[in-house]
Short mmCIF file of C-alpha atoms in Angstrom, two decimals:
data_model
loop_
_atom_site.label_atom_id
_atom_site.label_comp_id
_atom_site.label_asym_id
_atom_site.label_seq_id
_atom_site.Cartn_x
_atom_site.Cartn_y
_atom_site.Cartn_z
CA MET I 865 19.20 -34.14 9.01
CA ALA I 866 17.93 -30.94 7.37
CA ARG I 867 20.40 -28.14 6.74
CA PRO I 868 19.77 -24.88 8.59
CA ARG I 869 18.49 -21.90 6.62
CA THR I 870 21.25 -19.71 5.30
CA PHE I 871 19.26 -16.76 4.00
CA ASP I 872 18.02 -13.51 5.47
CA ARG I 873 14.25 -13.88 5.80
CA ASP I 874 13.53 -10.13 5.50
CA SER I 875 15.60 -9.83 2.32
CA VAL I 876 13.86 -12.82 0.77
CA LEU I 877 10.42 -11.49 1.71
CA ALA I 878 11.27 -8.04 0.32
CA ALA I 879 12.38 -9.58 -2.98
CA ALA I 880 9.28 -11.79 -3.17
CA MET I 881 7.07 -8.83 -2.22
CA HIS I 882 8.39 -6.84 -5.19
CA ALA I 883 7.96 -9.80 -7.53
CA PHE I 884 4.34 -10.19 -6.45
CA ARG I 885 3.82 -6.41 -6.65
CA ARG I 886 5.11 -6.40 -10.25
CA ASN I 887 3.29 -9.49 -11.48
CA GLY I 888 0.43 -10.22 -9.10
CA PHE I 889 -0.09 -13.54 -7.38
CA THR I 890 -1.35 -15.51 -10.37
CA ARG I 891 1.25 -14.30 -12.87
CA THR I 892 4.22 -14.68 -10.52
CA HIS I 893 5.81 -17.98 -11.47
CA VAL I 894 8.38 -20.02 -9.60
CA ALA I 895 11.07 -18.77 -11.99
CA HIS I 896 10.22 -15.15 -11.03
CA LEU I 897 10.53 -16.00 -7.35
CA GLU I 898 13.80 -17.87 -7.81
CA GLU I 899 15.26 -15.00 -9.83
CA ALA I 900 14.04 -12.34 -7.39
CA THR I 901 15.16 -14.09 -4.22
CA GLY I 902 18.21 -15.98 -5.45
CA LEU I 903 16.84 -19.14 -3.82
CA THR I 904 15.62 -22.38 -5.37
CA VAL I 905 11.97 -23.28 -5.25
CA GLY I 906 12.85 -26.09 -2.84
CA SER I 907 14.39 -23.64 -0.38
CA LEU I 908 11.45 -21.25 -0.73
CA TYR I 909 8.86 -23.95 -0.23
CA ASN I 910 10.78 -25.49 2.69
CA ALA I 911 10.69 -22.10 4.38
CA PHE I 912 7.18 -20.93 3.42
CA GLY I 913 5.22 -24.07 2.49
CA ASP I 914 4.17 -23.16 -1.04
CA LYS I 915 3.59 -20.17 -3.30
CA ALA I 916 0.52 -19.10 -1.30
CA GLY I 917 2.48 -19.31 1.95
CA LEU I 918 5.28 -17.20 0.48
CA PHE I 919 2.73 -14.72 -0.85
CA GLY I 920 1.05 -14.42 2.54
CA ALA I 921 4.39 -13.83 4.26
CA ALA I 922 5.45 -11.32 1.58
CA PHE I 923 2.09 -9.51 1.86
CA GLU I 924 2.49 -9.26 5.64
CA HIS I 925 6.06 -8.02 5.17
CA TYR I 926 4.80 -5.34 2.76
CA VAL I 927 2.14 -4.16 5.21
CA GLU I 928 4.52 -4.14 8.18
CA THR I 929 7.62 -2.64 6.58
CA PHE I 930 6.40 -0.48 3.74
CA ALA I 931 2.71 0.42 3.91
CA ARG I 932 2.53 0.86 7.68
CA GLY I 933 5.89 2.64 7.70
CA ARG I 934 4.59 5.18 5.18
CA MET I 935 1.41 5.58 7.21
CA ASP I 936 3.37 6.03 10.44
CA ASP I 937 5.43 8.78 8.79
CA ALA I 938 2.57 10.63 7.09
CA LEU I 939 -0.60 9.61 8.93
CA GLY I 940 0.51 9.50 12.54
CA PRO I 941 -1.00 11.11 15.65
CA ALA I 942 0.48 14.55 14.91
CA SER I 943 -0.09 14.53 11.14
CA THR I 944 -1.69 17.49 9.41
CA LEU I 945 -3.61 18.04 6.20
CA GLU I 946 -0.28 18.90 4.59
CA ASP I 947 1.15 15.52 5.61
CA LEU I 948 -1.91 13.74 4.25
CA GLU I 949 -1.70 15.68 1.00
CA GLU I 950 1.98 14.77 0.64
CA TYR I 951 1.13 11.12 1.34
CA LEU I 952 -1.15 11.11 -1.71
CA LEU I 953 1.10 13.23 -3.93
CA ALA I 954 4.03 10.90 -3.19
CA LEU I 955 2.34 8.39 -5.51
CA LEU I 956 3.38 10.65 -8.38
CA ALA I 957 7.07 10.66 -7.43
CA PRO I 958 9.90 8.11 -7.18
CA PRO I 959 10.04 5.44 -5.96
CA LEU I 960 6.24 5.06 -5.90
CA ASP I 961 5.75 6.10 -9.52
CA ASP I 962 7.22 2.85 -10.83
CA GLY I 963 3.89 1.64 -12.22
CA TYR I 964 3.59 -1.38 -9.94
CA GLY I 965 1.08 0.15 -7.54
CA CYS I 966 0.43 -1.02 -4.02
CA LEU I 967 0.49 -4.71 -3.10
CA ILE I 968 -2.56 -4.20 -0.87
CA THR I 969 -4.66 -2.56 -3.58
CA ASN I 970 -3.37 -4.90 -6.28
CA THR I 971 -4.28 -7.90 -4.14
CA ALA I 972 -7.75 -6.51 -3.41
CA ILE I 973 -8.32 -6.32 -7.16
CA GLU I 974 -6.79 -9.69 -8.01
CA LEU I 975 -7.89 -11.81 -5.05
CA GLY I 976 -10.85 -9.86 -3.71
CA GLU I 977 -13.12 -12.85 -4.18
CA ASP I 978 -10.85 -15.04 -2.03
CA GLU I 979 -12.84 -14.60 1.17
CA ALA I 980 -10.26 -16.12 3.50
CA PHE I 981 -7.35 -13.97 2.33
CA ALA I 982 -9.53 -10.87 1.95
CA THR I 983 -10.81 -11.22 5.50
CA SER I 984 -7.48 -12.03 7.10
CA ALA I 985 -5.17 -9.63 5.25
CA VAL I 986 -6.60 -7.31 2.61
CA ARG I 987 -9.60 -5.83 4.43
CA PRO I 988 -7.67 -5.02 7.62
CA ALA I 989 -4.94 -3.27 5.62
CA LEU I 990 -7.44 -1.24 3.58
CA THR I 991 -9.44 -0.43 6.71
CA GLU I 992 -6.33 0.74 8.53
CA ARG I 993 -5.40 3.11 5.69
CA ALA I 994 -8.92 4.58 5.55
CA SER I 995 -9.02 4.90 9.33
CA ARG I 996 -5.70 6.74 9.43
CA ILE I 997 -6.94 9.16 6.76
CA SER I 998 -10.09 9.74 8.79
CA ASP I 999 -8.11 10.31 11.99
CA VAL I 1000 -6.08 13.09 10.36
CA LEU I 1001 -9.27 14.70 9.06
CA VAL I 1002 -11.00 14.55 12.46
CA ARG I 1003 -8.08 16.42 14.03
CA GLU I 1004 -7.75 18.91 11.21
CA VAL I 1005 -11.31 19.74 10.10
CA GLY I 1006 -13.47 18.29 12.87
CA PRO I 1007 -15.65 15.19 13.07
CA ALA I 1008 -18.54 16.44 10.94
CA HIS I 1009 -16.36 17.47 7.98
CA ALA I 1010 -14.19 14.38 8.45
CA ALA I 1011 -17.26 12.13 8.19
CA ALA I 1012 -18.06 13.71 4.83
CA ALA I 1013 -14.50 14.00 3.46
CA GLY I 1014 -12.93 10.77 4.79
CA PRO I 1015 -14.61 8.28 2.46
CA GLY I 1016 -13.88 10.55 -0.51
CA LEU I 1017 -10.19 10.76 0.33
CA ALA I 1018 -10.02 7.01 0.85
CA LEU I 1019 -11.54 6.61 -2.63
CA ILE I 1020 -9.04 9.09 -4.06
CA CYS I 1021 -6.18 7.18 -2.44
CA GLU I 1022 -7.30 3.77 -3.70
CA GLY I 1023 -8.19 5.19 -7.12
CA MET I 1024 -4.75 6.72 -7.45
CA LEU I 1025 -3.19 3.38 -6.53
CA VAL I 1026 -5.25 1.60 -9.20
CA LEU I 1027 -4.27 4.22 -11.77
CA ALA I 1028 -0.64 3.92 -10.67
CA ARG I 1029 -0.79 0.17 -11.33
CA ALA I 1030 -2.27 0.81 -14.77
CA ARG I 1031 0.41 3.45 -15.42
CA LEU I 1032 -2.33 6.02 -15.97
CA LEU I 1033 -1.57 8.32 -13.04
CA THR I 1034 -0.71 11.77 -14.38
CA PRO I 1035 0.15 15.22 -13.03
CA ASP I 1036 -3.53 16.12 -13.58
CA HIS I 1037 -4.41 13.70 -10.79
CA GLY I 1038 -1.99 15.57 -8.56
CA ASP I 1039 -3.81 18.79 -9.44
CA ALA I 1040 -7.10 17.16 -8.39
CA VAL I 1041 -5.56 16.17 -5.05
CA ARG I 1042 -4.23 19.70 -4.51
CA ALA I 1043 -7.67 21.17 -5.27
CA GLU I 1044 -9.31 18.90 -2.68
CA PHE I 1045 -6.75 19.89 -0.08
CA ARG I 1046 -7.27 23.59 -0.80
CA ARG I 1047 -10.93 22.97 0.02
CA LEU I 1048 -10.03 21.08 3.20
CA ARG I 1049 -7.60 23.80 4.34
CA ALA I 1050 -10.35 26.37 3.85
CA LEU I 1051 -12.58 24.26 6.13
CA ARG I 1052 -9.79 24.05 8.69
CA ASP I 1053 -9.17 27.80 8.53
CA GLN I 1054 -12.89 28.50 8.86
CA ALA I 1055 -13.16 26.23 11.91
CA ALA I 1056 -10.15 27.98 13.50
CA THR I 1057 -11.81 31.39 13.24
CA THR I 1058 -15.17 30.35 14.69
#
């Protein structure tokens, strides 16, 4: 008879999520996962099937608990340009400035050619982030300006996350974000007076 699980699933997934975020899927070895989670490979694989199964569960945990939580806080139905600006600038501050980037963006870069995982997990997460950015812009600067600015801000966001992973994100990038938001606030102010 199999023994019942004696670990907290969310804690294990959070630890695995950070291991994958630091090392990527390919470079995360069983020893990394055992060290991060405190569980043996047998326990991990009994619970999640294999490394890919654990990665998929950790990726989903990241989206649900971290990425979506940040989006809910900063890119929700009442969010403003200032909230969106702060969402991007937060990449330059602790704890997001740790150099490990975003598991969603990192996975898009590493496993983008894996059609099954890209379709089921990566694309929806990237699409949700871009859509939330666009929603804030529609409310704040109107649909026409949002249609023009939304893709650019999504590119800025993903570009900053790539640079964060490469440890190349600098205060100058923050200045570029601030300049773009000064432009967007001017559009908002202009729309409010007409």
